[in-house]
């Protein structure tokens, strides 16, 4: 069985200059309306380097790393198209699309059909897709890959491994790559403690603790 996997959700930018189209025509209570209005309008940003700070400039796109950002993103993308031939999984702004079929050509066809539906949806709601952040992988024990798919007439790059929600997947779905990456991260964390325990300190694992 063959699976197609979309490693990362593209970065999405809402054009706030003209305002995104309204999905819900019902006006919220004034307290919530004013809160969202203050979040979306008249926002400025500055950059600080050493002791110097730049002049405030208007923010014309979505605010990154804010408290309301994930909530508004979830609400605005709640109606992303689904498909009977593909599985769409989302967590915050990470999205995975999986299609399965014994025939690799049909697997790619189903995948491409769902991507076209999502492209039409993003154009309707003024969302911009960053094609570079996409990747796809073929999960199979056979040799070769599924036929390529396209986003905005750009070929989605093939990958041997992808990362999704902290897990590293390879085309054979074995854990060797994931374990190697986690071991490397653990080694880096241990090196960060050398200033405290000493680089040549003996390991404490397996030793018996003594009490005075």
CSV table of C-alpha atoms in Angstrom, one decimal:
chain,number,residue,atom,x,y,z
A,1,UNK,CA,0.0,0.0,0.0
A,2,UNK,CA,1.3,3.4,-0.9
A,3,UNK,CA,0.8,6.6,1.1
A,4,UNK,CA,1.5,10.2,0.2
A,5,UNK,CA,2.4,12.6,3.0
A,6,UNK,CA,2.6,16.4,3.1
A,7,UNK,CA,5.2,17.2,5.6
A,8,UNK,CA,4.4,20.8,6.5
A,9,UNK,CA,1.6,23.3,6.2
A,10,UNK,CA,2.6,26.3,4.1
A,11,UNK,CA,3.0,29.6,5.9
A,12,UNK,CA,-0.3,31.4,5.6
A,13,UNK,CA,-0.4,35.2,5.4
A,14,UNK,CA,-3.6,37.1,5.4
A,15,UNK,CA,-3.8,40.4,3.6
A,16,UNK,CA,-5.0,42.8,6.2
A,17,UNK,CA,-4.6,45.9,4.0
A,18,UNK,CA,-7.9,45.2,2.3
A,19,UNK,CA,-9.1,42.8,4.9
A,20,UNK,CA,-9.9,39.1,4.6
A,21,UNK,CA,-13.5,38.3,3.4
A,22,UNK,CA,-15.9,37.7,6.2
A,23,UNK,CA,-16.9,34.1,6.8
A,24,UNK,CA,-19.4,34.8,9.6
A,25,UNK,CA,-21.8,37.6,9.0
A,26,UNK,CA,-23.1,37.5,12.6
A,27,UNK,CA,-21.6,40.3,14.7
A,28,UNK,CA,-20.0,39.2,17.9
A,29,UNK,CA,-20.6,40.9,21.2
A,30,UNK,CA,-19.0,44.4,21.3
A,31,UNK,CA,-16.4,43.4,23.9
A,32,UNK,CA,-15.1,40.6,21.6
A,33,UNK,CA,-15.4,42.7,18.5
A,34,UNK,CA,-13.3,45.5,20.0
A,35,UNK,CA,-10.7,43.0,21.2
A,36,UNK,CA,-10.3,41.4,17.8
A,37,UNK,CA,-10.4,44.8,16.1
A,38,UNK,CA,-7.5,46.0,18.3
A,39,UNK,CA,-5.6,42.9,17.5
A,40,UNK,CA,-6.0,43.2,13.7
A,41,UNK,CA,-5.7,46.9,13.1
A,42,UNK,CA,-3.2,49.7,13.9
A,43,UNK,CA,-0.4,47.2,14.9
A,44,UNK,CA,3.2,48.3,14.8
A,45,UNK,CA,6.5,46.5,15.2
A,46,UNK,CA,10.1,47.4,16.0
A,47,UNK,CA,13.4,45.6,15.8
A,48,UNK,CA,16.0,45.9,18.6
A,49,UNK,CA,19.7,45.0,18.1
A,50,UNK,CA,22.1,45.5,21.0
A,51,UNK,CA,21.0,48.9,22.4
A,52,UNK,CA,19.5,50.3,19.2
A,53,UNK,CA,15.8,50.2,18.3
A,54,UNK,CA,14.3,50.9,14.9
A,55,UNK,CA,11.5,53.3,14.1
A,56,UNK,CA,8.0,51.7,14.6
A,57,UNK,CA,6.5,50.5,11.3
A,58,UNK,CA,2.9,49.4,10.5
A,59,UNK,CA,2.3,45.7,10.4
A,60,UNK,CA,0.4,44.8,7.2
A,61,UNK,CA,0.2,41.1,7.6
A,62,UNK,CA,-0.8,38.6,10.3
A,63,UNK,CA,0.8,38.8,13.7
A,64,UNK,CA,3.2,35.9,14.5
A,65,UNK,CA,3.7,34.5,17.9
A,66,UNK,CA,0.8,36.2,19.6
A,67,UNK,CA,-1.8,34.8,22.1
A,68,UNK,CA,-4.8,35.1,19.8
A,69,UNK,CA,-2.9,33.9,16.7
A,70,UNK,CA,-3.5,30.2,17.0
A,71,UNK,CA,-7.2,30.7,18.0
A,72,UNK,CA,-7.9,33.0,15.0
A,73,UNK,CA,-6.0,30.7,12.7
A,74,UNK,CA,-8.1,27.7,13.8
A,75,UNK,CA,-11.3,29.5,13.4
A,76,UNK,CA,-10.4,30.9,10.0
A,77,UNK,CA,-9.3,27.6,8.6
A,78,UNK,CA,-11.9,25.4,10.2
A,79,UNK,CA,-13.7,24.9,6.9
A,80,UNK,CA,-10.6,23.7,4.9
A,81,UNK,CA,-11.9,21.2,2.3
A,82,UNK,CA,-12.0,17.5,3.1
A,83,UNK,CA,-11.9,14.6,0.7
A,84,UNK,CA,-13.3,11.0,0.4
A,85,UNK,CA,-10.0,9.8,-1.0
A,86,UNK,CA,-7.6,11.6,1.3
A,87,UNK,CA,-7.0,12.1,5.0
A,88,UNK,CA,-6.4,15.6,6.2
A,89,UNK,CA,-4.8,16.0,9.6
A,90,UNK,CA,-4.1,19.5,11.1
A,91,UNK,CA,-2.5,20.6,14.4
A,92,UNK,CA,-2.1,24.4,14.7
A,93,UNK,CA,-0.4,25.4,11.4
A,94,UNK,CA,1.0,21.9,10.6
A,95,UNK,CA,-1.0,19.9,8.1
A,96,UNK,CA,-0.6,16.3,6.8
A,97,UNK,CA,-2.4,15.0,3.8
A,98,UNK,CA,-2.4,11.2,3.3
A,99,UNK,CA,-3.7,9.2,0.4
A,100,UNK,CA,-3.4,5.4,0.1
A,101,UNK,CA,-3.8,3.1,-3.0
A,102,UNK,CA,-2.1,0.0,-4.4
A,103,UNK,CA,-1.6,1.9,-7.6
A,104,UNK,CA,0.9,4.7,-7.3
A,105,UNK,CA,-0.6,6.6,-10.2
A,106,UNK,CA,-4.0,6.7,-8.6
A,107,UNK,CA,-2.5,7.6,-5.2
A,108,UNK,CA,-1.0,10.7,-6.9
A,109,UNK,CA,-4.2,11.5,-8.8
A,110,UNK,CA,-6.2,11.5,-5.6
A,111,UNK,CA,-3.6,13.6,-3.9
A,112,UNK,CA,-3.5,16.1,-6.7
A,113,UNK,CA,-7.3,16.4,-6.8
A,114,UNK,CA,-7.3,17.3,-3.1
A,115,UNK,CA,-4.5,19.8,-3.6
A,116,UNK,CA,-6.5,21.6,-6.3
A,117,UNK,CA,-9.5,21.8,-4.0
A,118,UNK,CA,-7.3,23.4,-1.3
A,119,UNK,CA,-5.8,25.8,-3.8
A,120,UNK,CA,-9.3,27.0,-4.8
A,121,UNK,CA,-10.2,27.4,-1.2
A,122,UNK,CA,-7.1,29.5,-0.4
A,123,UNK,CA,-7.7,31.8,-3.4
A,124,UNK,CA,-11.3,32.3,-2.3
A,125,UNK,CA,-10.3,33.3,1.3
A,126,UNK,CA,-7.2,35.2,0.3
A,127,UNK,CA,-4.6,32.9,1.8
A,128,UNK,CA,-1.2,32.7,0.3
A,129,UNK,CA,0.6,29.4,0.0
A,130,UNK,CA,4.4,29.2,0.3
A,131,UNK,CA,5.1,26.3,-2.0
A,132,UNK,CA,8.7,26.0,-0.8
A,133,UNK,CA,7.7,24.7,2.6
A,134,UNK,CA,5.8,21.7,1.2
A,135,UNK,CA,7.4,18.3,0.9
A,136,UNK,CA,6.0,14.8,0.1
A,137,UNK,CA,7.1,11.3,0.7
A,138,UNK,CA,6.0,7.9,-0.5
A,139,UNK,CA,5.6,5.3,2.2
A,140,UNK,CA,6.2,1.9,0.6
A,141,UNK,CA,8.4,-1.1,0.7
A,142,UNK,CA,8.7,-1.0,-3.1
A,143,UNK,CA,11.3,0.8,-5.1
A,144,UNK,CA,10.7,4.2,-6.6
A,145,UNK,CA,8.2,7.0,-5.9
A,146,UNK,CA,4.7,8.0,-6.8
A,147,UNK,CA,4.3,10.4,-9.7
A,148,UNK,CA,4.9,14.0,-8.8
A,149,UNK,CA,2.2,16.4,-7.7
A,150,UNK,CA,2.0,20.2,-8.1
A,151,UNK,CA,1.0,23.2,-6.1
A,152,UNK,CA,0.4,26.5,-8.0
A,153,UNK,CA,2.2,24.8,-11.0
A,154,UNK,CA,5.2,24.2,-8.8
A,155,UNK,CA,6.4,20.6,-8.3
A,156,UNK,CA,6.3,19.5,-4.7
A,157,UNK,CA,9.8,18.3,-3.7
A,158,UNK,CA,10.3,14.6,-3.0
A,159,UNK,CA,11.8,13.8,0.4
A,160,UNK,CA,13.3,10.6,1.9
A,161,UNK,CA,12.3,11.7,5.4
A,162,UNK,CA,9.8,14.2,6.8
A,163,UNK,CA,9.2,15.7,10.3
A,164,UNK,CA,5.7,16.1,11.6
A,165,UNK,CA,4.7,17.0,15.2
A,166,UNK,CA,8.2,16.2,16.4
A,167,UNK,CA,8.3,12.7,14.8
A,168,UNK,CA,10.7,11.9,11.9
A,169,UNK,CA,9.2,9.6,9.3
A,170,UNK,CA,11.1,7.8,6.5
A,171,UNK,CA,9.7,6.1,3.5
A,172,UNK,CA,9.8,2.6,5.2
A,173,UNK,CA,8.3,3.9,8.4
A,174,UNK,CA,11.1,2.6,10.6
A,175,UNK,CA,12.3,4.4,13.6
A,176,UNK,CA,16.1,4.5,13.0
A,177,UNK,CA,16.1,8.1,11.7
A,178,UNK,CA,13.9,9.3,14.5
A,179,UNK,CA,16.0,7.7,17.2
A,180,UNK,CA,19.2,9.1,15.6
A,181,UNK,CA,17.8,12.6,15.6
A,182,UNK,CA,16.6,12.3,19.2
A,183,UNK,CA,20.0,10.9,20.3
A,184,UNK,CA,21.7,13.9,18.7
A,185,UNK,CA,19.4,16.3,20.5
A,186,UNK,CA,20.0,14.5,23.8
A,187,UNK,CA,23.8,14.8,23.3
A,188,UNK,CA,23.4,18.5,22.7
A,189,UNK,CA,21.4,18.9,25.9
A,190,UNK,CA,24.0,16.9,27.9
A,191,UNK,CA,26.8,19.2,26.5
A,192,UNK,CA,24.9,22.2,27.8
A,193,UNK,CA,25.3,20.8,31.4
A,194,UNK,CA,29.0,20.4,31.2
A,195,UNK,CA,29.6,23.7,32.9
A,196,UNK,CA,27.7,22.4,35.9
A,197,UNK,CA,28.7,18.7,36.2
A,198,UNK,CA,32.0,18.8,34.3
A,199,UNK,CA,32.8,17.3,31.0
A,200,UNK,CA,34.7,14.3,32.4
A,201,UNK,CA,32.3,13.6,35.3
A,202,UNK,CA,31.4,9.8,35.5
A,203,UNK,CA,27.8,8.9,34.6
A,204,UNK,CA,25.5,8.5,37.5
A,205,UNK,CA,23.2,5.9,35.7
A,206,UNK,CA,23.5,2.5,37.4
A,207,UNK,CA,25.2,3.8,40.5
A,208,UNK,CA,23.7,3.3,43.9
A,209,UNK,CA,22.9,6.4,45.8
A,210,UNK,CA,24.4,6.8,49.3
A,211,UNK,CA,22.8,8.6,52.1
A,212,UNK,CA,24.5,10.3,55.1
